[in-house]
Short mmCIF file of C-alpha atoms and ligand atoms in Angstrom, two decimals:
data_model
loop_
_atom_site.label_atom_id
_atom_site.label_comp_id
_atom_site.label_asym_id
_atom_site.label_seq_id
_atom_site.Cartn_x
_atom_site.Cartn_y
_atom_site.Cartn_z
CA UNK A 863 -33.41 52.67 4.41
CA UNK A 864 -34.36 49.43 5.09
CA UNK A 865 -32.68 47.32 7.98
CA UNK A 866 -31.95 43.81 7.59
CA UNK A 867 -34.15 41.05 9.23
CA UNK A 868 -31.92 38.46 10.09
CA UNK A 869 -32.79 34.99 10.77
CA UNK A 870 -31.03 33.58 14.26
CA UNK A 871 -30.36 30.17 14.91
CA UNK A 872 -33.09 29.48 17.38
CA UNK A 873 -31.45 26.88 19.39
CA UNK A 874 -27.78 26.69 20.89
CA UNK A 875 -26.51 24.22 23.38
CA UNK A 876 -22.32 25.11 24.57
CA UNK A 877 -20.69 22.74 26.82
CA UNK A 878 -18.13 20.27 26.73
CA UNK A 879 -19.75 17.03 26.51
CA UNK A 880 -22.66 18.52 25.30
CA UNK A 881 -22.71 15.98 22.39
CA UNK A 882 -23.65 13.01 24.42
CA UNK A 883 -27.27 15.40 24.13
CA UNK A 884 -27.49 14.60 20.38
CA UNK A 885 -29.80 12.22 21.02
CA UNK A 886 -32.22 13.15 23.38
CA UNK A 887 -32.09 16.62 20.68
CA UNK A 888 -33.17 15.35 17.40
CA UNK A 889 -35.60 11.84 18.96
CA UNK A 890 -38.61 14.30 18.85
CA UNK A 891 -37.86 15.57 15.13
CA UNK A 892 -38.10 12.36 14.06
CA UNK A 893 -41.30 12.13 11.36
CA UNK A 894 -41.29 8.52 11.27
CA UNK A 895 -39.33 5.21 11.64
CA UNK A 896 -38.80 5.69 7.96
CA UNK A 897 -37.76 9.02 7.58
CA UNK A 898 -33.98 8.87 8.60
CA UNK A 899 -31.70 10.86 10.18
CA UNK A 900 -28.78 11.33 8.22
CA UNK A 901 -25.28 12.46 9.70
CA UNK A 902 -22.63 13.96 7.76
CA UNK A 903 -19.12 13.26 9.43
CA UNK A 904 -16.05 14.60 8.58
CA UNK A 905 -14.07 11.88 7.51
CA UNK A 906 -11.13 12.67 9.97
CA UNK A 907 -13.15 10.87 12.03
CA UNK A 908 -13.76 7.76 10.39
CA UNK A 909 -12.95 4.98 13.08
CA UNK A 910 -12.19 7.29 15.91
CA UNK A 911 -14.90 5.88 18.01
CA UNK A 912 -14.61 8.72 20.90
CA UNK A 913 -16.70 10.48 18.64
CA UNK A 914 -18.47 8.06 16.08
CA UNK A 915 -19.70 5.59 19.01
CA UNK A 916 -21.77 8.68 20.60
CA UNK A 917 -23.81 9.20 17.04
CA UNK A 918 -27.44 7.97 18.14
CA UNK A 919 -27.99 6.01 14.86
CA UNK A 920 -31.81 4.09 15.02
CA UNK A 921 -33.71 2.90 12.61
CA UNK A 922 -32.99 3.73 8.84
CA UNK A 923 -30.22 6.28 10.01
CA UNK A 924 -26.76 6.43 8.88
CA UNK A 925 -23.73 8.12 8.29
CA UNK A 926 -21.64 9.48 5.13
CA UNK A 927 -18.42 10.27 6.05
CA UNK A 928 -17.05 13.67 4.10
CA UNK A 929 -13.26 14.62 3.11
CA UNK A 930 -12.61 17.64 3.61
CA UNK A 931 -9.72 17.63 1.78
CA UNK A 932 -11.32 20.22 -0.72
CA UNK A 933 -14.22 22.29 0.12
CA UNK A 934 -18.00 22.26 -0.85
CA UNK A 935 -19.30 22.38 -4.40
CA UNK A 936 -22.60 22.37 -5.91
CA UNK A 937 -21.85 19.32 -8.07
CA UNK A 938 -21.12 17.64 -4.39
CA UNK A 939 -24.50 18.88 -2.99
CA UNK A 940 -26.66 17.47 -5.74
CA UNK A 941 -24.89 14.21 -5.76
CA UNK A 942 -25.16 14.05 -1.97
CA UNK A 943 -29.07 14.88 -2.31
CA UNK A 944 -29.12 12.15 -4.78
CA UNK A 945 -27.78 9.34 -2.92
CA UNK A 946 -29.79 10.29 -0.56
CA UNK A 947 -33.22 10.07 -1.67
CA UNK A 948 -32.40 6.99 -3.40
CA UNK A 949 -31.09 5.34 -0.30
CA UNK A 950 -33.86 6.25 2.19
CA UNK A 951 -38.02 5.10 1.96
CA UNK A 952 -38.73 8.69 2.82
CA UNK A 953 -37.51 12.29 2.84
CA UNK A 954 -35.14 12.77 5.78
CA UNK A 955 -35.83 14.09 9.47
CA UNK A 956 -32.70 16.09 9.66
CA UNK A 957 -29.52 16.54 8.40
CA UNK A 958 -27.30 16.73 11.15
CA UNK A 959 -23.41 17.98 9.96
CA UNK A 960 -20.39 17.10 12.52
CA UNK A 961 -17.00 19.04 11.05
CA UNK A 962 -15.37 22.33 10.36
CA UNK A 963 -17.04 24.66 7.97
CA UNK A 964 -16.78 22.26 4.94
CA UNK A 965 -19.11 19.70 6.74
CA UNK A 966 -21.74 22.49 8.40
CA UNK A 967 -21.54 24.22 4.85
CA UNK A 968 -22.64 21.09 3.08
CA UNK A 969 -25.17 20.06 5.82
CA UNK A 970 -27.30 23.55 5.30
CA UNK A 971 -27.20 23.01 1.35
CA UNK A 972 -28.68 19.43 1.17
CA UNK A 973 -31.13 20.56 3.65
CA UNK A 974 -31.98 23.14 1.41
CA UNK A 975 -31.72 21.06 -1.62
CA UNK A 976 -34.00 18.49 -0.26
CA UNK A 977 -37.16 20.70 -0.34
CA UNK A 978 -36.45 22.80 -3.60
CA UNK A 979 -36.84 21.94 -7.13
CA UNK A 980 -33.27 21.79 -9.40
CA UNK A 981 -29.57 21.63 -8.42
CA UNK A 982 -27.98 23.69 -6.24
CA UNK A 983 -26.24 26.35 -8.02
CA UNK A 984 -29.72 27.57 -9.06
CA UNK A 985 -29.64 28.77 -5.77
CA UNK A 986 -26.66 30.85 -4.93
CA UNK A 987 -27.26 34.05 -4.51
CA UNK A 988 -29.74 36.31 -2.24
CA UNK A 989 -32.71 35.29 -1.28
CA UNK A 990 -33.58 32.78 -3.92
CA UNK A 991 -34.72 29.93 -2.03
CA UNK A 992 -38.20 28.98 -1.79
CA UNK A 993 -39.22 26.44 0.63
CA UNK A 994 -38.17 25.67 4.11
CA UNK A 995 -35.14 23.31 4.55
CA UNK A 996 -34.94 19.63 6.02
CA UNK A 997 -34.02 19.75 10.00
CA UNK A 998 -30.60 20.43 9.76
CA UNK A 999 -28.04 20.89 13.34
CA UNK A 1000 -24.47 22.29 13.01
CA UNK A 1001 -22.03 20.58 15.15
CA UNK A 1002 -18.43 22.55 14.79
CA UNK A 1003 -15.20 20.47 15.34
CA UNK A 1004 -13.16 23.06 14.30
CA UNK A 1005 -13.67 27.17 15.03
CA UNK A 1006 -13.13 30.11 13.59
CA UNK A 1007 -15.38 30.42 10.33
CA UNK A 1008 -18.72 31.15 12.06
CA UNK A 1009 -20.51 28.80 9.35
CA UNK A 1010 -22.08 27.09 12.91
CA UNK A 1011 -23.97 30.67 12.63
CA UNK A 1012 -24.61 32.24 9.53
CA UNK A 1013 -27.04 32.89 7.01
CA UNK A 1014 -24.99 31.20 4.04
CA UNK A 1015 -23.44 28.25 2.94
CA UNK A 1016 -20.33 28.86 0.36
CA UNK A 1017 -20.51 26.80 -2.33
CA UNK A 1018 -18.21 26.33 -5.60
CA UNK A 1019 -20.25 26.22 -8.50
CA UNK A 1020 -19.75 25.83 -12.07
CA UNK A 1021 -19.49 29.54 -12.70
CA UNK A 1022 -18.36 31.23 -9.50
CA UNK A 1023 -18.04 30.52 -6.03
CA UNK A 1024 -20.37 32.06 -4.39
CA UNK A 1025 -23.21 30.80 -1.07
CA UNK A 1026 -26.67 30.47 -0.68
CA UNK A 1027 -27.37 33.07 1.87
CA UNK A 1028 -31.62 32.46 2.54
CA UNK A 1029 -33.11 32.96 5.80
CA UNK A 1030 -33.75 28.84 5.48
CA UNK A 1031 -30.09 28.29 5.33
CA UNK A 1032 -29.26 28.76 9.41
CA UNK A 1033 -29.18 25.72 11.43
CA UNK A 1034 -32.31 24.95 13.17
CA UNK A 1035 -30.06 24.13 16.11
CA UNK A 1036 -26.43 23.84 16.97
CA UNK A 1037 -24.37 21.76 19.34
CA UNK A 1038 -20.91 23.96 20.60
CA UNK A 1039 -18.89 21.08 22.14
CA UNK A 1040 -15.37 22.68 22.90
CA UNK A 1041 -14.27 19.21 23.28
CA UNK A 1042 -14.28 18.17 19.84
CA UNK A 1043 -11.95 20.73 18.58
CA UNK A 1044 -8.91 18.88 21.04
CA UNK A 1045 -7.25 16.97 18.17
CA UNK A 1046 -7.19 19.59 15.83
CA UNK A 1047 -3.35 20.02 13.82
CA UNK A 1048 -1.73 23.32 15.18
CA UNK A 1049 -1.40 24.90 11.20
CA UNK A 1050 -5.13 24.37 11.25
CA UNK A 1051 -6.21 25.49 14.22
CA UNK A 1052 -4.31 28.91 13.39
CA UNK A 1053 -5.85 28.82 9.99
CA UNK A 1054 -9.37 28.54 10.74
CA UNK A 1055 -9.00 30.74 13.97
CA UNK A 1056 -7.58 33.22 12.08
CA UNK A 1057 -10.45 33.09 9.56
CA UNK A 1058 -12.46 34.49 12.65
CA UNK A 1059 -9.29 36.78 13.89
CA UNK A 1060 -9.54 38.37 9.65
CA UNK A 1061 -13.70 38.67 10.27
CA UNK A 1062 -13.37 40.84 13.04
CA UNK A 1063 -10.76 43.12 11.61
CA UNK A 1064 -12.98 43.36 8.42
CA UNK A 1065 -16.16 44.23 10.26
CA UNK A 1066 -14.87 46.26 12.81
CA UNK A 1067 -12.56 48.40 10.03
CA UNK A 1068 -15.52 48.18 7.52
CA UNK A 1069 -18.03 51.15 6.70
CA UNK A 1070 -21.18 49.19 7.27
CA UNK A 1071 -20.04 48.95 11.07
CA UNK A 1072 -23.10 49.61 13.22
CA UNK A 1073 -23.67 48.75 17.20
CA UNK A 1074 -24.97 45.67 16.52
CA UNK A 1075 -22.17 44.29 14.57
CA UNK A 1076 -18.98 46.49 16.74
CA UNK A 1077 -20.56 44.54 19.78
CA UNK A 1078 -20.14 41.12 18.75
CA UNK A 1079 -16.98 41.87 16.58
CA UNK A 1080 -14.97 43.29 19.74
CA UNK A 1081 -15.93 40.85 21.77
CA UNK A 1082 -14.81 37.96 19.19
CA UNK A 1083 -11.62 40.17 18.40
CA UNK A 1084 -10.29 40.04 22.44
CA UNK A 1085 -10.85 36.45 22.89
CA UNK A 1086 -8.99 35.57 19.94
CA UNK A 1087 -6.48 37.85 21.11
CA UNK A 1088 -7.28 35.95 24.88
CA UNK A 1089 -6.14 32.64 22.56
CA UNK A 1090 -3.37 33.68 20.22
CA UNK A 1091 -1.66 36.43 22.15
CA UNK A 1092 -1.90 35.60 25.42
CA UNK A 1093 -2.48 31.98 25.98
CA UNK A 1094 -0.43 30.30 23.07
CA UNK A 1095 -1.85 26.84 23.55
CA UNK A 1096 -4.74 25.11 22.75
CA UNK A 1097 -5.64 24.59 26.46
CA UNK A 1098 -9.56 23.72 27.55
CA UNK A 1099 -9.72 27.35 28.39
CA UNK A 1100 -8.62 28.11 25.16
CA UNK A 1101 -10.87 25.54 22.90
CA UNK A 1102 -14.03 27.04 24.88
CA UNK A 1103 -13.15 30.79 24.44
CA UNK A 1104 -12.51 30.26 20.54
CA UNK A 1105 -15.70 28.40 19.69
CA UNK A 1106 -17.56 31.38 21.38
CA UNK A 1107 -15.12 33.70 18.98
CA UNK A 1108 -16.25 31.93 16.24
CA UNK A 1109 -19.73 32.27 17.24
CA UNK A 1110 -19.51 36.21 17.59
CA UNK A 1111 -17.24 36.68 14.67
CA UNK A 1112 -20.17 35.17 12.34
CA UNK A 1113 -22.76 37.45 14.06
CA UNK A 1114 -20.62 40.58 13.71
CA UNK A 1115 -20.14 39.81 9.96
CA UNK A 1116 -24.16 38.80 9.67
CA UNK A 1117 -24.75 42.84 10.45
CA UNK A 1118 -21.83 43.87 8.30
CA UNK A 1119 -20.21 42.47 5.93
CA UNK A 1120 -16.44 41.14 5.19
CA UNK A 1121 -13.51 42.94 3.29
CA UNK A 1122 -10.64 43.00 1.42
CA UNK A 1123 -9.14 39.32 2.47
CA UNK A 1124 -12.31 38.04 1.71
CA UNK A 1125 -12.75 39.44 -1.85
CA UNK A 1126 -9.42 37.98 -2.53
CA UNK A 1127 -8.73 34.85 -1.15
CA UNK A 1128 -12.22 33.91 -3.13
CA UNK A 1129 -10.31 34.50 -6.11
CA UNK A 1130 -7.44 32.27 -4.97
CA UNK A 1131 -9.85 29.42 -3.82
CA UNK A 1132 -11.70 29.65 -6.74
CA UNK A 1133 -8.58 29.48 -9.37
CA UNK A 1134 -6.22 27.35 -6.67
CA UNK A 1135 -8.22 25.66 -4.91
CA UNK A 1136 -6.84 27.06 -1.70
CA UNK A 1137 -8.71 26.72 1.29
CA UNK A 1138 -10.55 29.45 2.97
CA UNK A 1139 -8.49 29.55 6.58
CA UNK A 1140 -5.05 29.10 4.67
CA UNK A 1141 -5.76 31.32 1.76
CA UNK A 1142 -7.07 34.25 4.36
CA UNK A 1143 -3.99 34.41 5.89
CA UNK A 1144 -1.84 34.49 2.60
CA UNK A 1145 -4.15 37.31 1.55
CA UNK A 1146 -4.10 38.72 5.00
CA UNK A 1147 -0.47 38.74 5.17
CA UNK A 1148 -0.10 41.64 2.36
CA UNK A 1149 -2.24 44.05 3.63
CA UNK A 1150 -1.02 46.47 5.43
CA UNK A 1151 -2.00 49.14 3.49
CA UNK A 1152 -5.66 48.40 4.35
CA UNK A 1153 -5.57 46.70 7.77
CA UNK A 1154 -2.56 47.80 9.68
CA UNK A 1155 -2.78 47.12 12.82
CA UNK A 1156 -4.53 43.75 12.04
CA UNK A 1157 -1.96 42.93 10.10
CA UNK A 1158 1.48 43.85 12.57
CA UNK A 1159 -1.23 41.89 15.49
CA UNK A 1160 -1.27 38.76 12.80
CA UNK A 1161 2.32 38.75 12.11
CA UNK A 1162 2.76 38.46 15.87
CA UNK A 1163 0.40 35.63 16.18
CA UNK A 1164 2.62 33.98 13.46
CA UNK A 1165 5.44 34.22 15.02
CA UNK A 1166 4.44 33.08 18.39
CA UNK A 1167 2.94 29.99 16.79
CA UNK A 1168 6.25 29.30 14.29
CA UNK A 1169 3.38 29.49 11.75
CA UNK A 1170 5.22 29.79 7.95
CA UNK A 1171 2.98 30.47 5.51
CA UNK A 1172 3.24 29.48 1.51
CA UNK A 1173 4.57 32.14 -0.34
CA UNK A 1174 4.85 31.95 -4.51
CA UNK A 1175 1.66 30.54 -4.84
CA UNK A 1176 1.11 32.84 -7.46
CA UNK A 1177 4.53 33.25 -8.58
CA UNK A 1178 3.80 30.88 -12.26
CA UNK A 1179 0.31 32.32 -13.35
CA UNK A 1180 -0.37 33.61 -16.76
CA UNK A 1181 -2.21 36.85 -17.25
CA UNK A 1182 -5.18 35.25 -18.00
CA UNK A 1183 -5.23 33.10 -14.50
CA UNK A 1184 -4.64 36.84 -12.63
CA UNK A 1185 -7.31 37.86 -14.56
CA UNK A 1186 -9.93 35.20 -13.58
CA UNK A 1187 -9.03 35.88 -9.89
CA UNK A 1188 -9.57 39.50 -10.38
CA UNK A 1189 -12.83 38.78 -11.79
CA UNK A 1190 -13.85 36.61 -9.15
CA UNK A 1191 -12.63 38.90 -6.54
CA UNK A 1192 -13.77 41.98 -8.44
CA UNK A 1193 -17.25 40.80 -8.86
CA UNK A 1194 -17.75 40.54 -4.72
CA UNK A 1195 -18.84 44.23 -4.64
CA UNK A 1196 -20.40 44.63 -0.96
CA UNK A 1197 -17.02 43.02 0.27
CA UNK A 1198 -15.24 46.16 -1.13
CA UNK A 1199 -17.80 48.74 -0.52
CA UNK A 1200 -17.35 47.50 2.78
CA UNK A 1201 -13.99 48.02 3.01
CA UNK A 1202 -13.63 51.09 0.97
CA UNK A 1203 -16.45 53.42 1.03
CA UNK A 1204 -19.25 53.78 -1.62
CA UNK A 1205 -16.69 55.11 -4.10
CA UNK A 1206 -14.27 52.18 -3.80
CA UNK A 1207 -14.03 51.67 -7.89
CA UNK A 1208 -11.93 55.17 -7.51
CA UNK A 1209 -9.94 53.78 -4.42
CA UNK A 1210 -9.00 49.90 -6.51
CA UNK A 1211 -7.18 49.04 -9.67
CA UNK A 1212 -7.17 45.92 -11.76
CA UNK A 1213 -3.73 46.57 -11.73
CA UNK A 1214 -3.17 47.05 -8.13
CA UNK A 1215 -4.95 43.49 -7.65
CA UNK A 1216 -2.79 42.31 -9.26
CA UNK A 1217 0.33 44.08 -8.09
CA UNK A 1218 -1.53 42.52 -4.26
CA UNK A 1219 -1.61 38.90 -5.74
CA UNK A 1220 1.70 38.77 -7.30
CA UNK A 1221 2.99 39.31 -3.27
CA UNK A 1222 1.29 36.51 -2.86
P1 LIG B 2408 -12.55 22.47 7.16
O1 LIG B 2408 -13.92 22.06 7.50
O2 LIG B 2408 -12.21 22.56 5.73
O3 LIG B 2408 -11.54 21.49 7.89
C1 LIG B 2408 -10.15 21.76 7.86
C2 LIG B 2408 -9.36 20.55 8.27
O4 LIG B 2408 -9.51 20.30 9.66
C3 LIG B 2408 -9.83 19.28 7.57
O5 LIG B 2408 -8.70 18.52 7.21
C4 LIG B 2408 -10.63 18.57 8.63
O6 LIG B 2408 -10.68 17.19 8.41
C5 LIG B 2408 -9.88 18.95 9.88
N1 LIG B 2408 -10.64 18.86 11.14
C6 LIG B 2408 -11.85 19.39 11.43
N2 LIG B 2408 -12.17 19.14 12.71
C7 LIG B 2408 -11.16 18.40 13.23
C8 LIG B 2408 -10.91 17.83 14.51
N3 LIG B 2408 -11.75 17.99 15.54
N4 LIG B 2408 -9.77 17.13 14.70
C9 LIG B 2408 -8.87 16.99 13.68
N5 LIG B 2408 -9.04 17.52 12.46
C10 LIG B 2408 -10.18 18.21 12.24
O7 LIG B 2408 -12.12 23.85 7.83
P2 LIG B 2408 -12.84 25.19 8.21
O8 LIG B 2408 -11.78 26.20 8.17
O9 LIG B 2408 -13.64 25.03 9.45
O10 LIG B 2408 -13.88 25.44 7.05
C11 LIG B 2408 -13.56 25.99 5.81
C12 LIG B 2408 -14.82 26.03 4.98
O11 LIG B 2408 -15.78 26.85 5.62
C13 LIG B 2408 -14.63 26.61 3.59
O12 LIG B 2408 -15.29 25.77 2.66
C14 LIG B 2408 -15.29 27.95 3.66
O13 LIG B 2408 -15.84 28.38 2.43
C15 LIG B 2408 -16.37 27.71 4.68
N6 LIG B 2408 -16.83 28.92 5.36
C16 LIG B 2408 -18.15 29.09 5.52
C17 LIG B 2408 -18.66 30.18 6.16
C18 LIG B 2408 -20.14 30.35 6.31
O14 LIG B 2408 -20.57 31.32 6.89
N7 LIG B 2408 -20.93 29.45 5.83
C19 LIG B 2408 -17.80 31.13 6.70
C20 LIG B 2408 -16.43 30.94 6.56
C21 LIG B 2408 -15.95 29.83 5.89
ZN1 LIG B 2409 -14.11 33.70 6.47
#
């Protein structure tokens, strides 16, 4: 047996206001007057200058503002590398990403992309990067997906949707400013929080549970039930105690692994586009059978936030459209062995995939 030697990100700042530090952070990374620092920006906060008037832009620096609207793909990555070798005199000194998990997800893979050879679905996978990314810092405006701390960055590609998980992908540092998450939309907030809410419940229910992992998944689990259950607003209190979730929910799942909501709702994003949050808790919804008691604690959590849900999203697929979902889904095999045991192929029907997305 061989344990896992994973790859921390090395420096953390958590405050509110701690982004007015952004500056005095990244000045001494800077190579050269030349070599820019480039700042991805979710595009929700294009003109909101609360936020973009505190970016320390000198020099050749600047800023490309990202929708979010749909999330990362390789195509994106490569024409985002693209643009930006041909707009700067030299190769970047960072790649600093300000957004939800979309933004941080695309930040680590042009960092990546900018030191290795080829396009970026040559890359996802395990392990398959060579060389050692740009400077890149995760700044999280949103929580709950634990992208501000793990080891991958999930990326639709032309054949499947699946991340580059290196130990080069981690942020080199990370900026938790509770205070940028205040003007998040209620729906979203629940989504993405519950995509750390569905991480613990997979970890913590999953057969590759181990100390390490139970410690930081309980721990994320009871603040998020500190948020949902028992504070029902997205008070201060609240904003700081769910980026920290967030934070513990991706280093639970770094030492484990996630499950059954995970598997799935890949297949949905991949054929639907449906985002990750959302498309978790559509998933989530219909499984009882696996997760009970994080399920009846979600549909709670619903109902104290009036949260409806989509439901018929599959209701007008052909066969063949289940059946690329099921591949997708199928083809995640440590999410299931997770969930299920070593013999899950005994425990998991094509058929009752399908029987799970037609629910949906
Ligand atoms: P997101 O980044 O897609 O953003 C969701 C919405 O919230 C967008 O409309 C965005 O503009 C908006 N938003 C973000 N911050 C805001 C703010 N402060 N105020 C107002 N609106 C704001 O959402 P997400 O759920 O954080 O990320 C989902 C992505 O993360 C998916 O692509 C998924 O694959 C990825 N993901 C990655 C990992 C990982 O470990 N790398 C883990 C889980 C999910
Ligand atoms: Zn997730």
């Amino acid at each position: 047996m061989s344990y896992k030697n994973f790859p921390m990100v090395p420096r953390v700042v958590f405050g509110r206001g701690s982004f007015n530090q952004l500056q005095e952070i990244i000045s001494p990374k800077r190579i050269n007057t030349k070599a820019p620092f480039v700042f991805l920006v979710d595009d929700v906060f294009k003109g909101n200058a609360w936020l973009t008037s505190r970016i320390p832009l000198s020099y050749e620096d600047n800023i490309i503002y990202i929708s979010a609207n749909e999330e990362p793909k390789t195509s994106q990555v490569d024409e985002l590398v693209e643009d930006i070798i041909l707009n700067s005199r030299e190769k970047p000194s960072g790649i600093i990403g300000i957004g939800g998990g979309t933004v941080l997800d695309l930040a680590k893979a042009v960092s990546i992309m900018l030191t290795n050879s080829g396009i970026a679905s040559d890359y996802q996978g395990w392990d398959l990067v060579k060389n050692q990314a740009v400077y890149h810092v995760g700044i999280p405006t949103i929580s709950g997906t634990g992208a501000e701390v793990s080891r991958t960055t999930v990326l639709t590609g032309p054949e499947r949707k699946l991340g580059i998980n290196s130990d080069f992908t981690p942020f080199d540092q990370v900026i938790l400013d509770p205070e940028l998450s205040k003007d998040v939309p209620k729906d979203q907030w629940f989504y993405t929080g519950m995509d750390c809410f569905i991480h613990c419940i997979e970890s913590l229910n999953g057969t590759f549970l181990n100390a390490f992992s139970q410690s930081y998944g309980e721990k994320a689990f009871s603040l998020c039930k500190e948020v949902f259950v028992d504070n029902k607003l997205n008070t201060e209190e609240s904003q700081d105690k769910l980026m920290m979730a967030s934070w513990h929910g991706g280093m639970s799942i770094a030492y484990s692994q996630v499950g059954i909501a995970h598997a799935l709702s890949y297949g949905l994003s991949y054929l639907l586009g449906t985002k990750h949050g959302i498309g978790n808790c559509i998933v989530f919804d219909q499984l009882e059978e696996f997760y009970p008691e994080g399920v009846k604690l979600f549909k709670e959590m619903k109902k104290i936030h009036n949260i409806e849900l989509p439901n018929g999203v599959c209701s007008n697929l052909a066969d063949e459209e289940f059946d690329i979902m099921i591949d997708v889904s199928l083809s995640l095999e440590p999410l299931w062995e997770n969930a299920l045991g070593k013999d899950w192929k005994k425990r998991i029907t094509r058929d009752s995939i399908k029987a799970l997305y037609k629910k949906m």
